[in-house]
Coordinates of C-alpha atoms in Angstrom, one line a residue:
Chain A
M1 CA -6.9 27.0 -30.2
K2 CA -4.2 24.4 -29.7
V3 CA -4.7 22.4 -26.6
R4 CA -1.6 21.1 -24.8
Y5 CA -2.1 18.0 -22.8
T6 CA 1.4 17.3 -21.5
N7 CA 0.6 17.8 -17.8
D8 CA -2.7 16.0 -18.0
I9 CA -3.5 12.6 -16.8
A10 CA -5.7 10.0 -18.5
V11 CA -7.4 7.1 -16.6
I12 CA -8.6 4.1 -18.5
G13 CA -11.3 2.2 -16.7
S14 CA -13.7 3.4 -14.0
G15 CA -14.3 0.3 -11.9
R16 CA -13.6 0.3 -8.2
F17 CA -9.8 0.8 -8.7
G18 CA -10.1 3.4 -11.5
Q19 CA -12.7 5.4 -9.5
S20 CA -10.3 5.4 -6.5
V21 CA -7.5 6.7 -8.7
V22 CA -9.8 9.4 -10.2
D23 CA -11.1 10.5 -6.8
Q24 CA -7.6 11.0 -5.5
L25 CA -6.5 12.9 -8.7
L26 CA -9.5 15.2 -8.4
K27 CA -8.5 15.9 -4.8
L28 CA -5.0 16.8 -6.0
G29 CA -6.6 19.2 -8.5
K30 CA -5.6 17.5 -11.6
T31 CA -7.2 17.7 -15.1
I32 CA -8.3 14.2 -16.0
T33 CA -9.4 12.4 -19.2
L34 CA -11.5 9.3 -18.2
I35 CA -12.2 6.5 -20.7
D36 CA -14.6 3.6 -20.2
K37 CA -16.5 1.3 -22.4
D38 CA -19.6 1.7 -20.3
E39 CA -21.5 5.0 -20.3
E40 CA -23.1 4.1 -17.0
N41 CA -19.8 4.0 -15.2
L42 CA -19.0 7.5 -16.3
R43 CA -22.3 9.1 -15.3
S44 CA -21.2 10.0 -11.8
Y45 CA -18.3 12.0 -13.1
K46 CA -20.3 14.3 -15.4
E47 CA -20.0 17.2 -13.0
D48 CA -16.3 16.8 -12.1
I49 CA -14.6 15.7 -15.3
E50 CA -14.9 17.6 -18.6
N51 CA -13.2 15.0 -20.8
L52 CA -15.2 11.7 -20.6
I53 CA -14.8 9.3 -23.4
I54 CA -17.0 6.3 -24.0
G55 CA -15.2 3.6 -26.0
D56 CA -12.7 0.8 -26.3
A57 CA -9.3 2.0 -25.3
A58 CA -7.6 -0.8 -27.3
D59 CA -8.8 1.0 -30.4
I60 CA -5.9 2.9 -31.9
K61 CA -8.2 5.2 -33.8
L62 CA -10.0 6.2 -30.7
L63 CA -6.7 6.8 -28.8
K64 CA -5.3 9.0 -31.6
A65 CA -8.6 10.9 -32.1
N66 CA -8.5 11.8 -28.4
K67 CA -4.8 12.6 -28.5
L68 CA -3.8 10.1 -25.9
D69 CA -0.3 10.2 -27.3
K70 CA 0.0 13.8 -26.1
I71 CA -1.2 13.2 -22.5
G72 CA 1.6 13.2 -19.9
T73 CA 0.6 10.1 -17.9
I74 CA -1.9 7.4 -18.6
V75 CA -3.2 5.1 -15.8
V76 CA -4.5 1.8 -17.2
A77 CA -6.9 0.8 -14.4
V78 CA -8.8 -2.1 -16.0
P79 CA -7.7 -5.6 -15.0
E80 CA -7.7 -7.2 -18.4
N81 CA -5.5 -4.7 -20.1
I82 CA -2.8 -6.2 -22.3
E83 CA -4.4 -5.1 -25.5
I84 CA -5.0 -1.6 -24.3
V85 CA -1.4 -1.3 -23.1
A86 CA -0.2 -2.7 -26.5
A87 CA -2.3 0.0 -28.3
L88 CA -0.9 2.7 -26.1
L89 CA 2.7 1.6 -26.7
E90 CA 1.8 1.5 -30.5
I91 CA 0.8 5.2 -30.5
K92 CA 4.0 5.9 -28.4
A93 CA 2.1 7.1 -25.3
Q94 CA 4.2 8.7 -22.6
N95 CA 4.4 7.5 -19.0
I96 CA 2.1 4.5 -18.7
I97 CA 1.1 3.2 -15.2
A98 CA -0.6 -0.2 -15.7
R99 CA -2.5 -2.3 -13.2
A100 CA -1.5 -6.0 -12.9
T101 CA -3.7 -8.5 -11.3
S102 CA -1.0 -11.1 -10.6
I103 CA 2.7 -11.6 -10.8
R104 CA 2.3 -13.3 -14.2
H105 CA 0.4 -10.4 -15.5
A106 CA 3.0 -8.0 -14.2
R107 CA 5.7 -10.0 -16.0
V108 CA 3.9 -9.7 -19.3
L109 CA 3.4 -5.9 -18.8
R110 CA 7.1 -5.5 -18.0
Q111 CA 8.1 -7.5 -21.1
I112 CA 6.1 -5.4 -23.4
G113 CA 7.6 -2.3 -22.0
V114 CA 5.6 -0.9 -19.1
E115 CA 7.8 0.6 -16.4
T116 CA 5.4 1.4 -13.7
I117 CA 3.1 -1.3 -12.5
V118 CA 0.7 -1.2 -9.6
S119 CA -1.3 -4.2 -8.3
P120 CA -4.1 -3.5 -5.8
E121 CA -4.7 -7.1 -4.8
Y122 CA -1.0 -8.0 -4.5
E123 CA 0.1 -4.9 -2.7
T124 CA -2.7 -4.9 -0.2
G125 CA -2.7 -8.7 0.1
K126 CA 1.0 -8.5 1.2
R127 CA 0.2 -5.9 3.8
T128 CA -2.9 -7.7 5.0
A129 CA -0.9 -10.9 5.5
L130 CA 1.7 -9.1 7.5
I131 CA -0.9 -7.6 9.7
A132 CA -2.7 -11.0 10.1
A133 CA 0.5 -12.8 10.9
N134 CA 1.9 -10.6 13.6
K135 CA 0.1 -10.3 16.9
S136 CA 1.0 -6.7 17.7
F137 CA 0.3 -5.5 14.2
V138 CA -3.2 -6.8 14.2
R139 CA -3.7 -5.3 17.7
Y140 CA -2.0 -2.0 17.4
S141 CA -1.3 -1.0 13.8
E142 CA -3.7 0.0 11.2
N143 CA -1.0 1.2 8.9
L144 CA 1.7 -1.1 7.9
Q145 CA 3.7 -1.4 4.7
E146 CA 6.5 -3.6 3.6
I147 CA 9.2 -1.6 2.0
G148 CA 11.5 -4.3 0.6
D149 CA 13.4 -7.1 2.2
D150 CA 12.1 -7.8 5.6
F151 CA 11.7 -4.1 6.4
V152 CA 8.4 -2.6 7.3
I153 CA 7.0 0.8 8.2
G154 CA 4.2 0.9 10.7
T155 CA 2.2 3.4 12.7
T156 CA 0.9 3.0 16.3
V157 CA -0.4 5.1 19.2
I158 CA 1.8 5.4 22.2
Q159 CA -0.1 3.9 25.2
N160 CA 2.9 3.3 27.5
K161 CA 2.7 6.1 30.0
S162 CA 6.3 5.7 31.1
L163 CA 7.3 7.2 27.8
D164 CA 5.2 10.4 28.2
N165 CA 7.2 13.5 27.6
K166 CA 10.4 11.6 27.0
V167 CA 13.2 13.0 24.7
L168 CA 14.1 10.6 21.9
K169 CA 17.8 10.5 22.5
D170 CA 17.0 9.3 26.1
I171 CA 14.9 6.4 24.8
D172 CA 17.2 4.9 22.2
F173 CA 14.9 3.2 19.7
N174 CA 18.0 2.3 17.9
K175 CA 19.0 -0.4 20.3
R176 CA 15.6 -2.0 19.7
G177 CA 16.4 -2.2 15.9
V178 CA 13.9 0.5 14.9
T179 CA 14.0 4.1 13.7
L180 CA 11.3 6.5 14.7
V181 CA 10.6 8.4 11.4
L182 CA 7.5 10.5 12.1
I183 CA 5.7 11.8 15.2
K184 CA 2.1 13.0 15.0
S185 CA 1.3 15.0 18.1
K186 CA -1.9 16.9 18.5
G187 CA -2.7 16.6 14.8
K188 CA 0.6 17.9 13.6
S189 CA 3.2 15.6 12.0
I190 CA 7.0 16.2 12.4
R191 CA 10.1 14.4 11.3
P192 CA 11.8 14.0 14.6
N193 CA 15.4 14.5 15.7
G194 CA 17.2 13.4 18.8
L195 CA 15.8 16.3 20.8
S196 CA 12.1 15.7 19.8
K197 CA 9.7 14.6 22.6
I198 CA 7.1 11.9 22.5
H199 CA 3.9 11.9 24.5
H200 CA 1.2 9.6 25.6
N201 CA -1.3 9.3 22.7
D202 CA 1.1 10.5 20.0
I203 CA 1.0 8.5 16.8
V204 CA 4.4 7.4 15.8
T205 CA 5.8 5.8 12.6
L206 CA 8.6 3.3 12.9
I207 CA 10.8 1.5 10.4
G208 CA 12.7 -1.7 11.0
E209 CA 12.7 -5.4 10.4
I210 CA 9.3 -7.1 10.9
A211 CA 10.2 -8.8 14.3
D212 CA 11.7 -5.6 15.7
V213 CA 8.8 -3.4 14.7
N214 CA 6.4 -6.0 16.1
A215 CA 8.3 -6.0 19.4
A216 CA 8.5 -2.2 19.6
F217 CA 4.8 -2.0 19.1
E218 CA 4.2 -4.3 22.1
W219 CA 6.4 -2.1 24.2
L220 CA 4.9 1.2 23.0
N221 CA 1.5 -0.2 23.8
Q222 CA 2.1 -1.5 27.2
N223 CA -0.2 -0.1 29.7
D224 CA -0.4 -1.2 33.3
Chain B
M1 CA -7.1 -34.8 20.8
K2 CA -8.0 -31.2 21.4
V3 CA -6.8 -28.9 18.7
R4 CA -6.0 -25.3 19.7
Y5 CA -6.5 -22.8 16.9
T6 CA -5.5 -19.6 18.6
N7 CA -2.4 -18.8 16.5
D8 CA -4.0 -19.9 13.3
I9 CA -5.4 -17.6 10.6
A10 CA -8.5 -18.1 8.5
V11 CA -9.1 -16.4 5.2
I12 CA -12.6 -16.1 3.8
G13 CA -12.7 -15.8 0.0
S14 CA -10.2 -16.9 -2.5
G15 CA -10.6 -14.4 -5.3
R16 CA -7.7 -12.3 -6.5
F17 CA -7.3 -10.5 -3.2
G18 CA -7.9 -13.5 -1.0
Q19 CA -5.4 -15.5 -3.0
S20 CA -2.8 -12.8 -2.6
V21 CA -3.3 -12.8 1.2
V22 CA -3.1 -16.6 1.3
D23 CA 0.1 -16.7 -0.8
Q24 CA 1.8 -14.3 1.5
L25 CA 0.7 -16.2 4.6
L26 CA 2.0 -19.4 3.1
K27 CA 5.4 -17.7 2.5
L28 CA 5.3 -16.6 6.2
G29 CA 4.8 -20.3 7.1
K30 CA 1.4 -19.8 8.7
T31 CA -1.3 -22.5 9.2
I32 CA -4.3 -21.4 7.2
T33 CA -8.0 -22.2 7.1
L34 CA -9.5 -21.2 3.7
I35 CA -13.2 -20.8 3.1
D36 CA -14.9 -20.3 -0.2
K37 CA -18.3 -20.9 -1.7
D38 CA -16.8 -22.2 -4.9
E39 CA -14.9 -25.5 -4.9
E40 CA -13.2 -24.5 -8.1
N41 CA -11.4 -21.6 -6.4
L42 CA -10.0 -23.9 -3.7
R43 CA -8.7 -26.5 -6.1
S44 CA -5.3 -24.9 -6.5
Y45 CA -4.7 -24.9 -2.8
K46 CA -5.2 -28.6 -2.2
E47 CA -1.5 -29.3 -1.9
D48 CA -0.7 -26.4 0.4
I49 CA -3.6 -26.0 2.7
E50 CA -5.0 -28.8 4.9
N51 CA -8.1 -27.0 6.0
L52 CA -10.2 -26.1 3.0
I53 CA -13.9 -25.4 3.6
I54 CA -16.5 -25.2 0.8
G55 CA -19.5 -23.2 2.0
D56 CA -21.2 -19.9 2.9
A57 CA -19.2 -18.0 5.5
A58 CA -22.3 -16.1 6.5
D59 CA -23.8 -19.3 7.8
I60 CA -23.3 -19.4 11.6
K61 CA -23.6 -23.2 11.8
L62 CA -20.8 -23.6 9.3
L63 CA -18.6 -21.1 11.2
K64 CA -19.3 -22.8 14.6
A65 CA -18.8 -26.3 13.1
N66 CA -15.4 -25.3 11.9
K67 CA -14.5 -23.5 15.1
L68 CA -14.0 -20.1 13.5
D69 CA -14.6 -18.6 17.0
K70 CA -11.3 -20.2 18.2
I71 CA -9.1 -19.0 15.3
G72 CA -6.7 -16.2 16.3
T73 CA -7.3 -13.9 13.3
I74 CA -9.8 -14.0 10.4
V75 CA -9.3 -12.1 7.2
V76 CA -12.6 -11.5 5.3
A77 CA -11.3 -11.1 1.7
V78 CA -14.6 -11.1 -0.2
P79 CA -15.9 -7.7 -1.4
E80 CA -19.5 -8.2 -0.4
N81 CA -19.0 -9.1 3.2
I82 CA -21.3 -7.4 5.6
E83 CA -23.4 -10.5 6.3
I84 CA -20.2 -12.6 6.8
V85 CA -18.8 -10.0 9.2
A86 CA -22.0 -9.9 11.1
A87 CA -22.0 -13.7 11.5
L88 CA -18.4 -13.6 12.7
L89 CA -19.2 -10.9 15.2
E90 CA -22.2 -13.0 16.3
I91 CA -20.0 -16.0 17.2
K92 CA -17.6 -13.6 18.9
A93 CA -14.7 -14.3 16.5
Q94 CA -11.4 -12.8 17.6
N95 CA -9.4 -10.3 15.5
I96 CA -11.3 -9.7 12.3
I97 CA -9.6 -8.0 9.3
A98 CA -12.2 -7.1 6.8
R99 CA -11.9 -5.8 3.2
A100 CA -13.8 -2.6 2.3
T101 CA -14.4 -1.7 -1.3
S102 CA -15.2 1.9 -0.7
I103 CA -15.2 4.6 2.0
R104 CA -19.0 3.9 2.6
H105 CA -18.4 0.2 3.0
A106 CA -15.5 0.9 5.5
R107 CA -17.9 3.1 7.5
V108 CA -20.4 0.3 7.8
L109 CA -17.8 -2.2 8.8
R110 CA -16.5 0.2 11.5
Q111 CA -19.9 0.9 12.8
I112 CA -20.7 -2.8 13.3
G113 CA -17.4 -3.2 15.2
V114 CA -14.6 -4.2 12.9
E115 CA -11.3 -2.5 13.9
T116 CA -9.0 -3.5 11.2
I117 CA -10.1 -2.6 7.7
V118 CA -8.1 -3.0 4.5
S119 CA -9.1 -1.7 1.1
P120 CA -7.1 -2.8 -2.0
E121 CA -8.7 -0.4 -4.5
Y122 CA -8.6 2.6 -2.2
E123 CA -5.1 2.1 -0.8
T124 CA -3.5 1.4 -4.2
G125 CA -5.7 4.0 -5.9
K126 CA -4.3 6.7 -3.6
R127 CA -0.8 5.5 -4.2
T128 CA -1.3 5.4 -8.0
A129 CA -2.7 8.9 -8.0
L130 CA 0.3 10.2 -6.1
I131 CA 2.6 8.5 -8.6
A132 CA 0.6 9.8 -11.6
A133 CA 0.4 13.3 -10.3
N134 CA 4.1 13.9 -9.5
K135 CA 6.6 14.0 -12.3
S136 CA 9.5 12.6 -10.4
F137 CA 7.5 9.9 -8.8
V138 CA 6.3 8.5 -12.1
R139 CA 9.8 8.8 -13.4
Y140 CA 11.9 7.6 -10.5
S141 CA 9.9 5.8 -7.8
E142 CA 8.2 2.4 -8.1
N143 CA 7.5 2.4 -4.4
L144 CA 5.5 5.2 -2.8
Q145 CA 3.1 5.3 0.1
E146 CA 1.2 8.0 1.7
I147 CA 1.6 7.7 5.5
G148 CA -0.9 10.2 6.7
D149 CA -1.3 14.0 6.2
D150 CA 0.8 15.0 3.3
F151 CA 3.7 12.8 4.3
V152 CA 4.9 10.1 1.9
I153 CA 7.6 7.5 1.9
G154 CA 9.2 6.7 -1.3
T155 CA 12.1 4.8 -2.8
T156 CA 14.5 5.7 -5.6
V157 CA 17.9 4.7 -7.0
I158 CA 20.7 7.3 -6.7
Q159 CA 21.8 8.4 -10.1
N160 CA 23.5 11.6 -9.1
K161 CA 27.2 10.8 -9.3
S162 CA 28.2 13.8 -7.2
L163 CA 26.7 11.9 -4.2
D164 CA 28.8 8.8 -4.7
N165 CA 30.6 7.8 -1.5
K166 CA 29.2 10.8 0.5
V167 CA 28.7 10.6 4.2
L168 CA 25.1 11.5 5.2
K169 CA 25.9 14.2 7.7
D170 CA 27.8 16.1 5.0
I171 CA 24.8 16.0 2.6
D172 CA 22.1 17.2 5.0
F173 CA 18.9 15.8 3.6
N174 CA 17.2 17.6 6.5
K175 CA 17.5 21.0 4.9
R176 CA 15.6 19.6 1.9
G177 CA 12.7 18.6 4.2
V178 CA 13.3 14.9 4.0
T179 CA 14.7 12.1 6.2
L180 CA 16.6 9.3 4.7
V181 CA 15.3 6.2 6.5
L182 CA 16.7 3.2 4.7
I183 CA 19.7 2.6 2.4
K184 CA 19.9 -0.6 0.3
S185 CA 23.5 -1.0 -0.9
K186 CA 24.6 -4.1 -2.8
G187 CA 21.5 -6.0 -1.8
K188 CA 21.7 -5.2 1.9
S189 CA 19.4 -2.8 3.7
I190 CA 20.5 -0.7 6.7
R191 CA 18.8 1.9 8.8
P192 CA 21.3 4.8 8.4
N193 CA 22.9 7.2 10.9
G194 CA 24.8 10.4 10.2
L195 CA 28.0 8.4 9.5
S196 CA 26.5 6.1 6.9
K197 CA 27.6 6.5 3.3
I198 CA 25.6 6.5 0.1
H199 CA 26.8 5.3 -3.3
H200 CA 25.8 5.7 -6.9
N201 CA 23.1 3.0 -7.6
D202 CA 22.1 2.6 -3.9
I203 CA 18.4 2.4 -3.4
V204 CA 17.3 4.9 -0.8
T205 CA 14.0 5.4 1.1
L206 CA 12.9 8.9 2.0
I207 CA 10.2 10.3 4.1
G208 CA 8.8 13.8 3.9
E209 CA 6.0 16.0 2.5
I210 CA 5.0 15.2 -1.0
A211 CA 6.6 18.2 -2.7
D212 CA 9.9 17.8 -0.7
V213 CA 10.2 14.1 -1.6
N214 CA 9.3 14.9 -5.2
A215 CA 12.1 17.5 -5.3
A216 CA 14.6 15.3 -3.5
F217 CA 14.0 12.6 -6.1
E218 CA 14.7 15.0 -8.9
W219 CA 18.0 15.9 -7.3
L220 CA 19.0 12.3 -6.4
N221 CA 18.3 11.3 -10.0
Q222 CA 20.2 14.1 -11.7
N223 CA 22.8 12.8 -14.1
D224 CA 24.8 14.9 -16.4

């Protein structure tokens, strides 16, 4: 039987970050190959993952023997990974998503040819700094992302009772420099248009520049 | 002279994640207090941060002596942090943002009273799994975030030449189940309205359910 791997995903490394990637992929119903040097780390996945490989992912023989060159996407989740990525590029692996631990590390990965780079510490650090630095974010938003330049997307609960049952076109978020991009009302999310209504306790997602989103949060959370 | 700390930010821990938070806060021009057990870790910040404290942040005496109860926001960036958080709650520290390394850890933090929890591995793991699991995300998006339920926000470059110079209301992203929430054209970002134009090579940010954003990316990136 010839096995085709092209839609499969391999994850290299099962530390905290690798585990988180694997857990999410399992939720998405994906078939996973998981590689780790340490048998102990793999033990908890014995039930859920058929293809567990113990070994050094910088070893080209191991990669070829396990057909990593045929796998659709490979996530390199270990922090010290330049040699592993080099080995994967050597066997002409397809889409590689590699973890970078710093801007310098990301630069090296990009130079050797990795296109998709993720960085848990850097990405969440940026987000955490934004939350820490802006009063209404720390008070009202648990969900805030920078999306380039000074733009952020953030989520808050509407506390301001004067906004209850208002139609969006009558509120004009636009003049406050923000766009309302998602409304979650009674557990259901919708992409709003001008005729959508918002209610007290709805969760709304806004996009705009940092200062404008910050100010809009203050306003949405006013309660007398 | 009485120093008021209320707008300041303290960061506890200067590992990879703590450093990333500090670096971003310095970029935002904030005054920072940085605490770490290890003098070595603090060395690189001697030039940039006035208030460096070497010591155990779970020590209530140390926290009080350094007036941590007067600091506006405290980011607990160390991974093993339950005792530190408990000590901070004990001295009635103001806004605490604590790092969780797993869902279980987050649960404990929430139970002892932390409202704002960040989780580098979990957040970036979720995002990485989404990118790895969806063909057009891995090929076309470097920037993708889940924003609750099945909704994601993602960024891509417009390659489809038939869309060059088109007005948004004539394209109707809405019928594809996505909202275009940001256009970056020639280095400048705008929140679009129906009359905004898109161009070949613009970077656009979409919001919608995973499958719809995935499909829209395929379409925006078609090139003959």
